[in-house]
Coordinates of C-alpha atoms in Angstrom, one line a residue:
X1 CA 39.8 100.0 123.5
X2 CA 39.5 100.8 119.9
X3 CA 35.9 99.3 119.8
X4 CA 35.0 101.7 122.9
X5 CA 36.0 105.0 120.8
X6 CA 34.1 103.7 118.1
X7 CA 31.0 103.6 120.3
X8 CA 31.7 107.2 122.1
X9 CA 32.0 108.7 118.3
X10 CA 28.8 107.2 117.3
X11 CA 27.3 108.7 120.2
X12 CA 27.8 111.8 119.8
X13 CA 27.0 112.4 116.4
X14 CA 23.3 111.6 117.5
X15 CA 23.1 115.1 118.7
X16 CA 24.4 116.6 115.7
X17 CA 22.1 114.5 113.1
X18 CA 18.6 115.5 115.5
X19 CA 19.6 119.1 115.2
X20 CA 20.0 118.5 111.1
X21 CA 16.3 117.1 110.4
X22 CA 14.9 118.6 107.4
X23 CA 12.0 121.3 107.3
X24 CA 8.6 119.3 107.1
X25 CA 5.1 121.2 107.5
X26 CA 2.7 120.9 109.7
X27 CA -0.2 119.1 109.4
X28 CA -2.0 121.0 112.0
X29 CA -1.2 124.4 113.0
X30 CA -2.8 126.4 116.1
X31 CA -2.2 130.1 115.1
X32 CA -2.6 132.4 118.4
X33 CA -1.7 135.2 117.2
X34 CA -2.6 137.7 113.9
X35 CA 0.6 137.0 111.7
X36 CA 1.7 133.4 111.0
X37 CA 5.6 132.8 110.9
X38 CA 7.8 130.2 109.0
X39 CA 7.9 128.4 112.2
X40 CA 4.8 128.3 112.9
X41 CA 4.5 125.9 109.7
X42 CA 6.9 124.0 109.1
X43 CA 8.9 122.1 111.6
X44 CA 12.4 122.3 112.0
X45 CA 12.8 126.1 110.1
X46 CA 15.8 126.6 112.4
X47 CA 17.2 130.5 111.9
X48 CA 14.2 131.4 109.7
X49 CA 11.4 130.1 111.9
X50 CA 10.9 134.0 112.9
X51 CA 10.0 135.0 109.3
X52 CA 6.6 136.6 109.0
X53 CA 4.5 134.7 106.1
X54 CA 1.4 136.5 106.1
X55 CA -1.6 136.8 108.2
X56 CA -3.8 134.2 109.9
X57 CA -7.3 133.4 109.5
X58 CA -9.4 135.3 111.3
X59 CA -10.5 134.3 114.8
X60 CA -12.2 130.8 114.7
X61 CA -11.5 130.5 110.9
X62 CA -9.4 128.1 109.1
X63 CA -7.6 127.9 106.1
X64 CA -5.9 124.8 104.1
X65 CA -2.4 125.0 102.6
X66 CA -2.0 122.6 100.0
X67 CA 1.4 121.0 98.4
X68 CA 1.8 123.8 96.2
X69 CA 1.1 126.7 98.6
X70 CA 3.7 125.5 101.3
X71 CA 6.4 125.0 98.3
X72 CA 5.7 128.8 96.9
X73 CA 5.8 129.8 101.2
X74 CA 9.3 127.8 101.3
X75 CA 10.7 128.9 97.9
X76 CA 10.0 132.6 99.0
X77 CA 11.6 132.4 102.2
X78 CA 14.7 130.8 101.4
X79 CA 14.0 127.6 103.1
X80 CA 15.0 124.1 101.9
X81 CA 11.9 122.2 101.6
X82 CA 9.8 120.5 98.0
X83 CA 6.9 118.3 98.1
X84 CA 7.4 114.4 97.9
X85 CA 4.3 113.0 97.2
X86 CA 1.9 116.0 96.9
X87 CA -0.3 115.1 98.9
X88 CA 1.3 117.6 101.7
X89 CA -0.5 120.1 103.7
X90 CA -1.5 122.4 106.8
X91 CA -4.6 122.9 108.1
X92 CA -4.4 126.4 110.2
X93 CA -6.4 127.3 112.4
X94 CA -7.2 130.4 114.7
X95 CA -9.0 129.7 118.3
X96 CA -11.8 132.1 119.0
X97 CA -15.1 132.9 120.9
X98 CA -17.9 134.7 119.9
X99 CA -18.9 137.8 121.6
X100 CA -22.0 137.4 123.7
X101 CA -24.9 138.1 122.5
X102 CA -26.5 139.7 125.4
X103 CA -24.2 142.1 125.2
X104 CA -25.0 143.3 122.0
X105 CA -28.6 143.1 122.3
X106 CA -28.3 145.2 125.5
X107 CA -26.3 147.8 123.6
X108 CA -28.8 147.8 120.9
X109 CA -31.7 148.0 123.1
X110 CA -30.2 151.0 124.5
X111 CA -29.4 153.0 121.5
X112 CA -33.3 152.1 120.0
X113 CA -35.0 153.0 123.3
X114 CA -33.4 156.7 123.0
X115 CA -35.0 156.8 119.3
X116 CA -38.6 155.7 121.0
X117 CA -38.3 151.7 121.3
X118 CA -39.6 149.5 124.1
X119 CA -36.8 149.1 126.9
X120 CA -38.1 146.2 127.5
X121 CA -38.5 145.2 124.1
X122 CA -37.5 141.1 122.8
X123 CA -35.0 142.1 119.8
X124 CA -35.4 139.8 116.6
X125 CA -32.6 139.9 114.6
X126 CA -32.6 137.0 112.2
X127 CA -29.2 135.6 110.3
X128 CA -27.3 137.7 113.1
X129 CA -24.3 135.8 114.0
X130 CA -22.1 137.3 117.0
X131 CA -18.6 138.4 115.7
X132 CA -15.8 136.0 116.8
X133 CA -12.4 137.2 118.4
X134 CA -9.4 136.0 120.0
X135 CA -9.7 133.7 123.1
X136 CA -8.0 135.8 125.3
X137 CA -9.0 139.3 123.9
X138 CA -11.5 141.8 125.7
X139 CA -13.4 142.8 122.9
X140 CA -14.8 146.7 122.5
X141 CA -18.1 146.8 121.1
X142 CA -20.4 149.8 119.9
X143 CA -23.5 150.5 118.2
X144 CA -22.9 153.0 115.2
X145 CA -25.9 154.7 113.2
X146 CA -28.6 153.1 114.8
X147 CA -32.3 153.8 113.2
X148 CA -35.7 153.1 114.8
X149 CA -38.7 153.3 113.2
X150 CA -41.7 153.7 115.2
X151 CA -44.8 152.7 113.2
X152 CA -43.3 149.1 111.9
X153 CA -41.3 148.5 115.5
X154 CA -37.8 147.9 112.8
X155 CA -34.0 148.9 113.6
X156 CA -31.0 148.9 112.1
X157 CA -27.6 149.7 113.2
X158 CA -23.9 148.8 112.3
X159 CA -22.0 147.0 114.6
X160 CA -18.5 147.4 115.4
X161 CA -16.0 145.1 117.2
X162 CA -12.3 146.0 117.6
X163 CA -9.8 143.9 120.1
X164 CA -6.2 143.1 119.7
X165 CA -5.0 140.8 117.3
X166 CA -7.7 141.4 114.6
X167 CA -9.1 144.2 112.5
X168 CA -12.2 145.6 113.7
X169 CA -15.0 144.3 112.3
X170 CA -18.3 146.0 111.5
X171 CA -21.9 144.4 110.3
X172 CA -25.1 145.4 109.6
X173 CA -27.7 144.5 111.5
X174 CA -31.7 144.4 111.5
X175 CA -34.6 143.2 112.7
X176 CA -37.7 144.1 115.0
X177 CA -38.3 145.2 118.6
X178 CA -41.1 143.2 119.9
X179 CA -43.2 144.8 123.2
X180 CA -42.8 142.7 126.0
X181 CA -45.4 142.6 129.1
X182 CA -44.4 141.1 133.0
X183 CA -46.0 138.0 133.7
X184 CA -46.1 135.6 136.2
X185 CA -45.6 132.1 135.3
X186 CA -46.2 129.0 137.3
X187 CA -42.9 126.9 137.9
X188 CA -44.7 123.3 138.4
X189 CA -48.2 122.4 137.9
X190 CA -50.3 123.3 140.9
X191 CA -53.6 121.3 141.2
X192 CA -57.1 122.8 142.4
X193 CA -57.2 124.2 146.0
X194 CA -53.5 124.9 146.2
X195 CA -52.6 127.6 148.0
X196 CA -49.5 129.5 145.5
X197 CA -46.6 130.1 147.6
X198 CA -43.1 132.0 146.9
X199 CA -41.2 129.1 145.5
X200 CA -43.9 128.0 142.8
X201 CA -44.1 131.5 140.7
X202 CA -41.5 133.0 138.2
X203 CA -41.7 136.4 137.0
X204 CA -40.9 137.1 133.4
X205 CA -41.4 139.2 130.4
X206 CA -43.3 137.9 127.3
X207 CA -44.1 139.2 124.2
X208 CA -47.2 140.9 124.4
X209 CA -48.9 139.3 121.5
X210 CA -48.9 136.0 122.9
X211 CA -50.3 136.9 126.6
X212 CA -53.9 136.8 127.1
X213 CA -55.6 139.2 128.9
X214 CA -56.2 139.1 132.1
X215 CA -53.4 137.1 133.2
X216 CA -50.9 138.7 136.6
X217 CA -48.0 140.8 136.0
X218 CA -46.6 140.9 139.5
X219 CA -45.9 138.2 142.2
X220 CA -48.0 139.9 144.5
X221 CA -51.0 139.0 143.0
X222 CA -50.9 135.4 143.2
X223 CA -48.8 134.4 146.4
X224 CA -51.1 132.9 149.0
X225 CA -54.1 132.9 146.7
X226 CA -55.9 129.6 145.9
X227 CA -56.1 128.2 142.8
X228 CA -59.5 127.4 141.1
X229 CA -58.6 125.5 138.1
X230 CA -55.2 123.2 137.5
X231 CA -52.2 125.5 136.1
X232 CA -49.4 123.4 134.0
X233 CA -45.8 124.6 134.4
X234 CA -45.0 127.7 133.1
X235 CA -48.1 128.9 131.8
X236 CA -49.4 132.0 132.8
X237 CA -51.5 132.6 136.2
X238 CA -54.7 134.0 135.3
X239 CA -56.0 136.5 137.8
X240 CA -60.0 135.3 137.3
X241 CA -58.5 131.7 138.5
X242 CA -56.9 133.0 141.5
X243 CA -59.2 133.5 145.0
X244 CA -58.5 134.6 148.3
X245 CA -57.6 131.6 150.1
X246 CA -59.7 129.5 152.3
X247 CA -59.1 129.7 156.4
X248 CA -62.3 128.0 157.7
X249 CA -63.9 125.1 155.9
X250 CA -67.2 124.4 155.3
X251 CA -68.5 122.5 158.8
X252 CA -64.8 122.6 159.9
X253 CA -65.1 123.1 164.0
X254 CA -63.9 126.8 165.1
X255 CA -63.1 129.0 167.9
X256 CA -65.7 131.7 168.3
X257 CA -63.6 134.9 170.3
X258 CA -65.8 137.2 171.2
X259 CA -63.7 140.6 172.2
X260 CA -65.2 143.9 174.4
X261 CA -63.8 146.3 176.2
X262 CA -62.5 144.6 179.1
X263 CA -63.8 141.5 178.2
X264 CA -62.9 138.2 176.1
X265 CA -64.4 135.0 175.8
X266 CA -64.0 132.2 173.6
X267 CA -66.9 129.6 172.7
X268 CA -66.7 126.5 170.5
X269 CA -68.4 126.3 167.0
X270 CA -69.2 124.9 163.2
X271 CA -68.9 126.8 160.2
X272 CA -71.7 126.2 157.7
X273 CA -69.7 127.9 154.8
X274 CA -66.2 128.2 153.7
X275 CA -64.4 131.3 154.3
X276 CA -61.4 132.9 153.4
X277 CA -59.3 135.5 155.4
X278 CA -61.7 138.8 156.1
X279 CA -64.6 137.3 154.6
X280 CA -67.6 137.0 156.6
X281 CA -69.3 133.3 157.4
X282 CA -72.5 131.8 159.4
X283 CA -71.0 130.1 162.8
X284 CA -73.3 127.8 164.8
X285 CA -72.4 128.3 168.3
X286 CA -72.4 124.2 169.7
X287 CA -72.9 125.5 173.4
X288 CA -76.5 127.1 172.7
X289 CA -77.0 125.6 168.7
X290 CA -77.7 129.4 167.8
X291 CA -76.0 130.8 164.5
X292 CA -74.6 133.8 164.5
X293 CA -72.3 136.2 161.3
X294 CA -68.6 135.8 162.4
X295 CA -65.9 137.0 160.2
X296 CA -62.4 134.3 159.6
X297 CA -59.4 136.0 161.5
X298 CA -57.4 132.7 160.8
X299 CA -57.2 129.2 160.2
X300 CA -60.2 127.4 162.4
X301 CA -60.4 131.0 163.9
X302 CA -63.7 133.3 163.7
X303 CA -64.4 136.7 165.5
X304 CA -68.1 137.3 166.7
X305 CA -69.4 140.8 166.9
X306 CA -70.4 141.8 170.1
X307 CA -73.9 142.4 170.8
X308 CA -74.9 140.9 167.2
X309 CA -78.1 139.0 167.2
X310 CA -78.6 135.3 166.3
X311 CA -79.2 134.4 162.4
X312 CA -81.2 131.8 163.4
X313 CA -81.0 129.0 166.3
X314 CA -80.8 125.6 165.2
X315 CA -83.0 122.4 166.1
X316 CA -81.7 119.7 168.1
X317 CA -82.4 116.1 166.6

């Protein structure tokens, strides 16, 4: 009976003796917020853990708190705590994401274009490193004195960045605004005598100093065409490559129509040139071997002029 009281007793002073632990930092600490509490770094703070001890780093900054700093942080605050070995410390650290860089450039290129820049313009802004803010924060950004000037194509502008749980942060930022031109790039390589259909262009803007010229700006101008040399993926269609594309090959067999007023007849026949849509082509009628001009209406398809008189009439072997 006694032994059993002895057992109960020790039990419960297991309770008791985890509540007592001593303060010990943190070896890691994930700030989320701006100010960093006594709780947040050391364990076991109990009724101080609330205290405020300064401010965090900066979203996705770190800082390192070495033997020394978390005794001065635990002298100061009243808690209970030395180093044992010194070789203590917390790392802290503050999540973060940068802001988006299109979204800045977009603001930019707004502000230049209203002092004279390209719209369209490719900004260069070199060493520019998007601000970084809280994880969940929605960040408010603005372009503040921005300068353009037009013979050199330079900017500069400060950029500010405020959101809760940081100060705002401004920078300084320059570079150049590059002109930009459409173009229309191929999005696999297409061999000789392709047709170009929707799915193998891709319309984009490049700098203007790297396009040659001559090359398409719109879509338009190179769907259904054929191609007359080999393009690679995305280079540029050039528009003195591009011709109208082929209907009726050369010797191909055709269907003459021949369409009047209240009449239409159809007749068999050879091409002796190839032909694209609208163009106009030598037919060789098989039925009476005499050639006649037909323009291509469609593949394998030629329309004869009514009344027009024979080129020439071939020999039979």
């Amino acid at each position: 009976m006694r032994r059993r009281s002895i057992l109960a007793l020790a039990g419960l002073a297991l309770p008791a003796r985890a509540q007592g632990l001593p303060p010990a930092p943190r070896p890691v600490v994930m700030a989320e917020e701006a100010t960093l509490r006594l709780g947040d770094i050391f364990e076991n703070a109990g009724r101080l853990e609330g205290l405020a001890i300064g401010a965090a780093p900066p979203p996705g900054r770190r800082m390192v708190l070495d033997a020394s700093n978390l005794a001065a942080i635990a002298r100061r605050h009243g808690l209970a705590w030395r180093p044992l070995s010194g070789e203590e410390r917390s790392i802290v650290e503050r999540p973060g994401r940068p802001v988006p860089r299109e979204e800045v450039e977009a603001l930019l290129r707004a502000e230049i274009a209203r002092l004279g820049a390209d719209a369209e313009a490719e900004l260069e802004l070199p060493g520019f490193a998007p601000p970084v803010v809280p994880v969940a924060a929605l960040p408010e950004i603005a372009i503040e004195t921005p300068s353009f000037d037009g013979a050199t194509r330079r900017f500069a502008a400060t950029l500010a960045v405020a959101a809760e749980g940081m100060a705002t942060q401004r920078t300084r930022i320059t570079g150049r605004a590059v002109p930009t031109v459409p173009v229309v790039l191929a999005v696999r390589r297409i061999a000789v005598g392709e047709v170009v259909r929707p799915g193998d262009v891709e319309e984009r803007r490049l700098r203007a100093e790297r396009v040659r010229p001559g090359a398409a700006q719109r879509a338009e101008e190179v769907i259904g065409k054929q191609v007359r040399r080999p393009i690679g993926a995305d280079l540029p269609f050039m528009l003195v490559d591009l011709v109208a594309a082929t209907v009726v090959a050369k010797n191909q067999p055709v269907v003459m129509v021949l369409e009047a007023p209240g009449i239409a007849l159809t007749a068999q026949g050879r091409a002796l040139d190839a032909a694209a849509l609208g163009e106009r082509l030598p037919v060789m009628n098989l039925m009476s071997r005499s050639v006649v001009e037909a323009i291509a209406i469609g593949p394998g398809r030629v329309r004869v002029t009514p009344g027009v008189m024979p080129m020439a009439t071939a020999r039979r072997g």
